[in-house]
Amino acid sequence: MFAYVVKRLISGVLVVTLVSMAIFLLFWYGPSSPAQPICDRETSNRCTQAKLAVYEKTLGYDNPVYEEYGKFVKGIFIDRTLTIASSEYECTAPCLGVSFRTKQPVKEELISRMPATFSIAIGGAFLYLLFGVPIGVAAARRRGSVADKALVSSFLFISSIPYYLFALLTWLYLTITFEIPLFSDTGYFSPISEGPWKWFSGLLLAWVALGIFGCTQYTRFTRGAMVEALSEDYIRTAKSKGLPARTIVYKHGLRAALVPVVTIFGIDFGTLLAGTIFTERIFEIQGIGWWSLEAVYGKDLPVVMATALFSAVVLITANLLVDIVYSILDPRVRLS
């Protein structure tokens, strides 16, 4: 187990390195200079080639790409002094740079937006499992019945709708058309300064949209895995021994059926933690996803780099945890 975890961590470091290099090169050799947005803002859209050259020099874009990438990697471990326009900024390690738009340290902005994204991810993932797994188990136990066919058909219909459209319609109908008071004020509010109820009510609609849409696929995954598990020989042996139906289904069948569900859930949860762009944008939640979208539009290289690295680290960690849990749920699996 230990050797496997070490190997996965080493491969994870390599993946994060490749991601950072790819983002760096895409911006460096892109069709327009990353210094162009800064020059436009600082000169009130009167940026000339001479002024652009000055900004490129202060940002280091006149240096070789490997030299500037080396400075970025070095800043992960030691403090740096960064120059943007005519101002200098102290960036403490791990230094992810200073935002070209806000002139704030990227690390501090990333940390400040984590609670919003984590709140969405945890609430949405909880509803995935709370509704998806029990409904899937119930459908598998009643395989072929009218209720089973109705559930499968309705969930297939919901999952065929693009998520951004589903979330947008949810927001429009529940907040604008029906004006439900509980959903009137969406967004992230700190549970410490605004209170737990304000935090809960602000995120509830986003959780509902994520939960309903996400539980459809978990219902189908669970149902398929349960149907397969309940047809295994050991289930028939348990039935012949006279074990109660609940014991057979939930102790023996569900444990085997959860293995593929946990695998998918780990990746989905990691993706949610990395930032839910559509959810945050539609429900006006200032999280990592919305922040990364603004950074792409504004060609804010330090923010794009930070969000890409954060996403890579989260997904790699999620994959590793899934493999470990997989081996616990299924004793036949051995990590090597």
CSV table of C-alpha atoms in Angstrom, one decimal:
chain,number,residue,atom,x,y,z
A,1,MET,CA,0.0,0.0,0.0
A,2,PHE,CA,2.7,2.5,1.0
A,3,ALA,CA,4.8,1.8,-2.1
A,4,TYR,CA,1.7,2.2,-4.3
A,5,VAL,CA,0.8,5.6,-2.7
A,6,VAL,CA,4.4,6.9,-3.1
A,7,LYS,CA,4.3,5.9,-6.8
A,8,ARG,CA,1.0,7.6,-7.3
A,9,LEU,CA,2.3,10.8,-5.6
A,10,ILE,CA,5.3,10.8,-7.8
A,11,SER,CA,3.2,10.4,-11.0
A,12,GLY,CA,0.9,13.1,-9.6
A,13,VAL,CA,3.8,15.6,-9.3
A,14,LEU,CA,4.7,14.8,-12.9
A,15,VAL,CA,1.1,15.5,-14.0
A,16,VAL,CA,1.0,18.8,-12.2
A,17,THR,CA,4.3,19.8,-13.7
A,18,LEU,CA,3.1,19.0,-17.2
A,19,VAL,CA,-0.1,20.9,-16.6
A,20,SER,CA,1.7,24.0,-15.4
A,21,MET,CA,4.1,23.8,-18.4
A,22,ALA,CA,1.2,23.5,-20.9
A,23,ILE,CA,-0.6,26.5,-19.4
A,24,PHE,CA,2.5,28.5,-19.4
A,25,LEU,CA,3.4,27.7,-23.0
A,26,LEU,CA,-0.2,28.4,-24.2
A,27,PHE,CA,-0.2,31.9,-22.8
A,28,TRP,CA,3.4,32.6,-23.8
A,29,TYR,CA,3.0,31.6,-27.4
A,30,GLY,CA,-0.6,32.7,-27.7
A,31,PRO,CA,-1.9,34.9,-30.5
A,32,SER,CA,-1.8,38.0,-28.2
A,33,SER,CA,0.6,39.1,-25.5
A,34,PRO,CA,-0.5,38.4,-21.9
A,35,ALA,CA,0.7,41.9,-21.1
A,36,GLN,CA,-1.9,43.4,-23.4
A,37,PRO,CA,-4.8,43.5,-20.9
A,38,ILE,CA,-2.6,45.1,-18.3
A,39,CYS,CA,-1.4,47.7,-20.8
A,40,ASP,CA,-5.0,48.5,-21.8
A,41,ARG,CA,-6.1,48.9,-18.2
A,42,GLU,CA,-3.2,51.0,-17.1
A,43,THR,CA,-3.4,53.3,-20.2
A,44,SER,CA,-7.2,53.5,-20.4
A,45,ASN,CA,-7.2,51.5,-23.7
A,46,ARG,CA,-4.5,53.8,-25.2
A,47,CYS,CA,-1.9,51.1,-25.3
A,48,THR,CA,0.8,51.5,-28.0
A,49,GLN,CA,3.5,49.1,-29.1
A,50,ALA,CA,6.1,51.1,-27.2
A,51,LYS,CA,4.1,51.0,-24.0
A,52,LEU,CA,3.3,47.3,-24.5
A,53,ALA,CA,7.0,46.5,-24.9
A,54,VAL,CA,7.6,48.2,-21.5
A,55,TYR,CA,4.9,46.1,-19.8
A,56,GLU,CA,6.2,43.0,-21.4
A,57,LYS,CA,9.7,43.7,-20.1
A,58,THR,CA,8.5,44.4,-16.5
A,59,LEU,CA,6.6,41.1,-16.6
A,60,GLY,CA,9.5,39.2,-18.0
A,61,TYR,CA,8.0,38.4,-21.4
A,62,ASP,CA,11.2,39.5,-23.2
A,63,ASN,CA,13.1,36.7,-21.4
A,64,PRO,CA,13.3,33.1,-22.6
A,65,VAL,CA,10.2,31.0,-21.6
A,66,TYR,CA,12.3,28.5,-19.7
A,67,GLU,CA,13.8,31.2,-17.5
A,68,GLU,CA,10.4,32.7,-16.5
A,69,TYR,CA,9.0,29.2,-15.9
A,70,GLY,CA,12.0,28.5,-13.7
A,71,LYS,CA,11.2,31.6,-11.7
A,72,PHE,CA,7.6,30.5,-11.2
A,73,VAL,CA,8.6,27.0,-10.0
A,74,LYS,CA,11.2,28.6,-7.7
A,75,GLY,CA,8.5,30.8,-6.2
A,76,ILE,CA,6.6,27.7,-5.0
A,77,PHE,CA,9.4,27.1,-2.5
A,78,ILE,CA,10.9,30.6,-1.7
A,79,ASP,CA,9.5,34.2,-1.5
A,80,ARG,CA,9.6,36.4,-4.6
A,81,THR,CA,9.4,40.0,-5.5
A,82,LEU,CA,7.1,40.6,-8.5
A,83,THR,CA,6.9,43.7,-10.7
A,84,ILE,CA,3.6,44.6,-12.4
A,85,ALA,CA,3.6,47.8,-14.4
A,86,SER,CA,5.6,50.2,-12.1
A,87,SER,CA,4.7,48.6,-8.8
A,88,GLU,CA,6.5,45.8,-6.9
A,89,TYR,CA,4.7,43.2,-4.8
A,90,GLU,CA,6.1,40.8,-2.2
A,91,CYS,CA,4.9,37.3,-2.8
A,92,THR,CA,5.4,34.7,0.0
A,93,ALA,CA,6.0,31.1,-0.7
A,94,PRO,CA,4.2,29.1,-2.0
A,95,CYS,CA,4.0,32.0,-4.5
A,96,LEU,CA,1.4,31.6,-7.2
A,97,GLY,CA,1.9,35.1,-8.5
A,98,VAL,CA,-0.1,38.3,-8.3
A,99,SER,CA,-3.3,38.8,-10.3
A,100,PHE,CA,-2.9,41.1,-13.3
A,101,ARG,CA,-6.4,42.4,-12.8
A,102,THR,CA,-6.8,42.9,-9.0
A,103,LYS,CA,-3.1,43.2,-8.1
A,104,GLN,CA,-3.8,40.8,-5.2
A,105,PRO,CA,-1.7,37.7,-4.3
A,106,VAL,CA,-3.3,34.8,-6.2
A,107,LYS,CA,-2.7,32.4,-3.2
A,108,GLU,CA,-4.8,34.6,-0.9
A,109,GLU,CA,-7.6,35.0,-3.5
A,110,LEU,CA,-7.6,31.2,-4.0
A,111,ILE,CA,-7.9,30.5,-0.3
A,112,SER,CA,-10.7,33.1,0.1
A,113,ARG,CA,-12.8,31.4,-2.6
A,114,MET,CA,-12.3,27.9,-1.4
A,115,PRO,CA,-15.2,27.9,1.2
A,116,ALA,CA,-17.8,28.8,-1.5
A,117,THR,CA,-16.7,26.1,-3.9
A,118,PHE,CA,-16.2,23.5,-1.1
A,119,SER,CA,-19.7,24.3,0.2
A,120,ILE,CA,-21.2,23.7,-3.2
A,121,ALA,CA,-19.2,20.5,-3.7
A,122,ILE,CA,-20.0,18.9,-0.3
A,123,GLY,CA,-23.7,19.8,-0.5
A,124,GLY,CA,-24.2,18.6,-4.1
A,125,ALA,CA,-22.2,15.4,-3.5
A,126,PHE,CA,-24.2,14.6,-0.4
A,127,LEU,CA,-27.5,14.9,-2.4
A,128,TYR,CA,-26.0,12.8,-5.2
A,129,LEU,CA,-25.6,9.9,-2.8
A,130,LEU,CA,-28.6,10.6,-0.5
A,131,PHE,CA,-31.1,10.3,-3.4
A,132,GLY,CA,-29.2,8.4,-6.1
A,133,VAL,CA,-28.1,5.3,-4.2
A,134,PRO,CA,-31.4,4.5,-2.4
A,135,ILE,CA,-33.5,5.1,-5.5
A,136,GLY,CA,-31.1,2.9,-7.5
A,137,VAL,CA,-31.3,0.1,-5.0
A,138,ALA,CA,-35.2,0.3,-4.9
A,139,ALA,CA,-35.3,0.2,-8.7
A,140,ALA,CA,-33.0,-2.8,-8.8
A,141,ARG,CA,-35.2,-4.7,-6.3
A,142,ARG,CA,-38.2,-4.0,-8.5
A,143,ARG,CA,-36.5,-4.6,-11.8
A,144,GLY,CA,-39.0,-4.7,-14.7
A,145,SER,CA,-41.9,-3.2,-12.8
A,146,VAL,CA,-43.8,-0.1,-13.8
A,147,ALA,CA,-42.1,2.0,-11.1
A,148,ASP,CA,-38.7,0.9,-12.3
A,149,LYS,CA,-39.4,1.7,-15.9
A,150,ALA,CA,-40.9,5.1,-15.0
A,151,LEU,CA,-37.8,6.0,-12.8
A,152,VAL,CA,-35.3,5.0,-15.5
A,153,SER,CA,-37.2,6.9,-18.2
A,154,SER,CA,-37.7,10.1,-16.2
A,155,PHE,CA,-34.0,10.1,-15.1
A,156,LEU,CA,-32.8,9.5,-18.7
A,157,PHE,CA,-34.9,12.5,-19.8
A,158,ILE,CA,-33.4,14.7,-17.1
A,159,SER,CA,-29.8,13.6,-17.7
A,160,SER,CA,-30.3,14.3,-21.5
A,161,ILE,CA,-30.7,18.0,-20.7
A,162,PRO,CA,-27.5,20.0,-20.7
A,163,TYR,CA,-26.6,20.9,-17.1
A,164,TYR,CA,-26.3,24.6,-17.7
A,165,LEU,CA,-29.8,24.7,-19.2
A,166,PHE,CA,-31.2,22.6,-16.3
A,167,ALA,CA,-29.6,24.9,-13.7
A,168,LEU,CA,-30.7,28.1,-15.5
A,169,LEU,CA,-34.3,26.8,-15.8
A,170,THR,CA,-34.2,25.9,-12.1
A,171,TRP,CA,-33.1,29.4,-11.1
A,172,LEU,CA,-35.6,31.1,-13.4
A,173,TYR,CA,-38.6,29.2,-12.3
A,174,LEU,CA,-38.0,28.9,-8.6
A,175,THR,CA,-36.7,32.5,-8.1
A,176,ILE,CA,-38.3,34.6,-10.8
A,177,THR,CA,-41.5,32.8,-11.9
A,178,PHE,CA,-42.7,31.3,-8.6
A,179,GLU,CA,-40.8,33.7,-6.3
A,180,ILE,CA,-40.2,31.1,-3.6
A,181,PRO,CA,-38.9,33.1,-0.6
A,182,LEU,CA,-36.4,30.4,0.4
A,183,PHE,CA,-34.7,30.7,-3.0
A,184,SER,CA,-34.9,34.5,-3.4
A,185,ASP,CA,-31.3,35.3,-2.4
A,186,THR,CA,-28.8,33.0,-3.9
A,187,GLY,CA,-25.0,33.2,-3.4
A,188,TYR,CA,-22.4,32.4,-0.8
A,189,PHE,CA,-22.6,34.0,2.6
A,190,SER,CA,-20.1,33.3,5.3
A,191,PRO,CA,-21.7,31.2,8.1
A,192,ILE,CA,-19.6,33.1,10.6
A,193,SER,CA,-20.4,36.7,9.7
A,194,GLU,CA,-23.8,36.2,8.1
A,195,GLY,CA,-25.1,33.2,10.1
A,196,PRO,CA,-25.7,29.5,9.3
A,197,TRP,CA,-29.2,30.1,8.0
A,198,LYS,CA,-28.1,32.7,5.5
A,199,TRP,CA,-25.3,30.4,4.3
A,200,PHE,CA,-27.7,27.5,4.0
A,201,SER,CA,-30.5,29.4,2.1
A,202,GLY,CA,-28.0,31.0,-0.2
A,203,LEU,CA,-26.6,27.7,-1.4
A,204,LEU,CA,-29.8,25.6,-1.2
A,205,LEU,CA,-31.0,26.2,-4.8
A,206,ALA,CA,-27.5,25.4,-6.1
A,207,TRP,CA,-27.5,22.2,-4.1
A,208,VAL,CA,-31.0,21.3,-5.4
A,209,ALA,CA,-29.9,21.8,-9.0
A,210,LEU,CA,-26.7,19.8,-8.6
A,211,GLY,CA,-28.4,17.1,-6.5
A,212,ILE,CA,-31.3,16.5,-8.8
A,213,PHE,CA,-29.2,16.5,-11.9
A,214,GLY,CA,-26.4,14.4,-10.4
A,215,CYS,CA,-28.6,11.8,-8.7
A,216,THR,CA,-30.0,10.7,-12.0
A,217,GLN,CA,-26.7,9.2,-13.1
A,218,TYR,CA,-26.1,7.7,-9.7
A,219,THR,CA,-29.5,6.1,-9.7
A,220,ARG,CA,-28.7,4.5,-13.0
A,221,PHE,CA,-25.2,3.4,-11.9
A,222,THR,CA,-26.5,2.0,-8.6
A,223,ARG,CA,-29.4,0.2,-10.3
A,224,GLY,CA,-27.1,-1.4,-12.9
A,225,ALA,CA,-24.5,-2.5,-10.3
A,226,MET,CA,-27.2,-3.8,-8.0
A,227,VAL,CA,-28.9,-5.8,-10.7
A,228,GLU,CA,-25.6,-7.4,-11.6
A,229,ALA,CA,-24.7,-8.0,-7.9
A,230,LEU,CA,-28.1,-9.6,-7.1
A,231,SER,CA,-27.6,-12.1,-9.9
A,232,GLU,CA,-24.3,-13.4,-8.5
A,233,ASP,CA,-23.9,-17.0,-7.1
A,234,TYR,CA,-23.1,-15.8,-3.6
A,235,ILE,CA,-26.5,-14.0,-3.4
A,236,ARG,CA,-28.3,-17.1,-4.4
A,237,THR,CA,-26.3,-19.0,-1.8
A,238,ALA,CA,-27.4,-16.4,0.9
A,239,LYS,CA,-31.0,-16.8,-0.2
A,240,SER,CA,-30.8,-20.6,0.1
A,241,LYS,CA,-29.5,-20.2,3.6
A,242,GLY,CA,-32.6,-18.3,4.5
A,243,LEU,CA,-31.0,-14.9,5.3
A,244,PRO,CA,-33.4,-12.0,5.5
A,245,ALA,CA,-34.0,-10.0,2.3
A,246,ARG,CA,-32.7,-6.8,3.8
A,247,THR,CA,-29.5,-8.5,4.9
A,248,ILE,CA,-28.9,-9.9,1.4
A,249,VAL,CA,-29.6,-6.6,-0.3
A,250,TYR,CA,-27.9,-4.1,1.9
A,251,LYS,CA,-25.1,-6.2,3.5
A,252,HIS,CA,-24.0,-8.4,0.6
A,253,GLY,CA,-25.4,-6.9,-2.6
A,254,LEU,CA,-25.0,-3.2,-1.9
A,255,ARG,CA,-21.4,-3.5,-0.8
A,256,ALA,CA,-20.4,-5.1,-4.1
A,257,ALA,CA,-22.6,-2.6,-6.0
A,258,LEU,CA,-20.9,0.4,-4.3
A,259,VAL,CA,-17.5,-0.3,-5.8
A,260,PRO,CA,-18.1,1.2,-9.3
A,261,VAL,CA,-20.3,3.9,-7.7
A,262,VAL,CA,-17.5,5.0,-5.4
A,263,THR,CA,-15.1,5.1,-8.3
A,264,ILE,CA,-17.4,7.5,-10.2
A,265,PHE,CA,-18.2,9.5,-7.1
A,266,GLY,CA,-14.6,10.2,-6.3
A,267,ILE,CA,-13.9,11.6,-9.8
A,268,ASP,CA,-17.2,13.7,-9.7
A,269,PHE,CA,-16.4,15.0,-6.2
A,270,GLY,CA,-12.9,16.0,-7.3
A,271,THR,CA,-14.4,17.8,-10.3
A,272,LEU,CA,-16.8,19.7,-8.0
A,273,LEU,CA,-14.0,20.7,-5.7
A,274,ALA,CA,-12.0,22.0,-8.6
A,275,GLY,CA,-14.8,24.5,-9.4
A,276,THR,CA,-18.3,24.3,-10.7
A,277,ILE,CA,-18.3,27.0,-13.4
A,278,PHE,CA,-22.0,26.8,-14.5
A,279,THR,CA,-23.3,26.5,-11.0
A,280,GLU,CA,-21.3,29.4,-9.6
A,281,ARG,CA,-22.1,31.6,-12.5
A,282,ILE,CA,-25.8,31.0,-12.7
A,283,PHE,CA,-26.4,31.2,-8.9
A,284,GLU,CA,-24.0,34.1,-8.4
A,285,ILE,CA,-21.5,32.3,-6.1
A,286,GLN,CA,-18.1,33.7,-6.1
A,287,GLY,CA,-16.1,30.5,-6.1
A,288,ILE,CA,-13.1,29.1,-7.8
A,289,GLY,CA,-15.0,28.2,-11.0
A,290,TRP,CA,-16.3,31.7,-11.6
A,291,TRP,CA,-12.9,33.1,-10.7
A,292,SER,CA,-11.2,30.9,-13.3
A,293,LEU,CA,-13.7,31.9,-16.0
A,294,GLU,CA,-13.1,35.6,-15.4
A,295,ALA,CA,-9.3,34.9,-15.5
A,296,VAL,CA,-9.5,33.2,-18.9
A,297,TYR,CA,-11.6,36.1,-20.3
A,298,GLY,CA,-9.1,38.6,-18.8
A,299,LYS,CA,-6.0,36.7,-19.8
A,300,ASP,CA,-4.9,36.7,-16.2
A,301,LEU,CA,-2.1,34.1,-16.4
A,302,PRO,CA,-1.3,33.8,-12.7
A,303,VAL,CA,-4.9,33.1,-11.8
A,304,VAL,CA,-5.4,30.6,-14.7
A,305,MET,CA,-2.2,28.8,-13.7
A,306,ALA,CA,-3.2,28.6,-10.1
A,307,THR,CA,-6.7,27.3,-10.8
A,308,ALA,CA,-5.3,24.8,-13.3
A,309,LEU,CA,-2.8,23.5,-10.7
A,310,PHE,CA,-5.4,23.4,-8.0
A,311,SER,CA,-7.8,21.4,-10.2
A,312,ALA,CA,-5.0,19.0,-11.1
A,313,VAL,CA,-4.0,18.4,-7.5
A,314,VAL,CA,-7.6,17.9,-6.4
A,315,LEU,CA,-8.3,15.4,-9.2
A,316,ILE,CA,-5.1,13.5,-8.5
A,317,THR,CA,-5.9,13.3,-4.8
A,318,ALA,CA,-9.4,12.2,-5.5
A,319,ASN,CA,-8.2,9.4,-7.8
A,320,LEU,CA,-5.7,8.2,-5.2
A,321,LEU,CA,-8.4,8.1,-2.4
A,322,VAL,CA,-10.8,6.3,-4.8
A,323,ASP,CA,-8.2,3.5,-5.4
A,324,ILE,CA,-7.7,3.1,-1.6
A,325,VAL,CA,-11.4,3.0,-0.8
A,326,TYR,CA,-11.9,0.6,-3.8
A,327,SER,CA,-9.4,-1.9,-2.2
A,328,ILE,CA,-11.3,-1.6,1.1
A,329,LEU,CA,-14.7,-2.2,-0.4
A,330,ASP,CA,-13.6,-5.1,-2.5
A,331,PRO,CA,-11.0,-7.4,-0.8
A,332,ARG,CA,-10.2,-9.0,-4.2
A,333,VAL,CA,-8.5,-5.7,-5.3
A,334,ARG,CA,-4.9,-5.3,-4.2
A,335,LEU,CA,-2.9,-2.2,-4.7
A,336,SER,CA,0.5,-2.8,-6.1
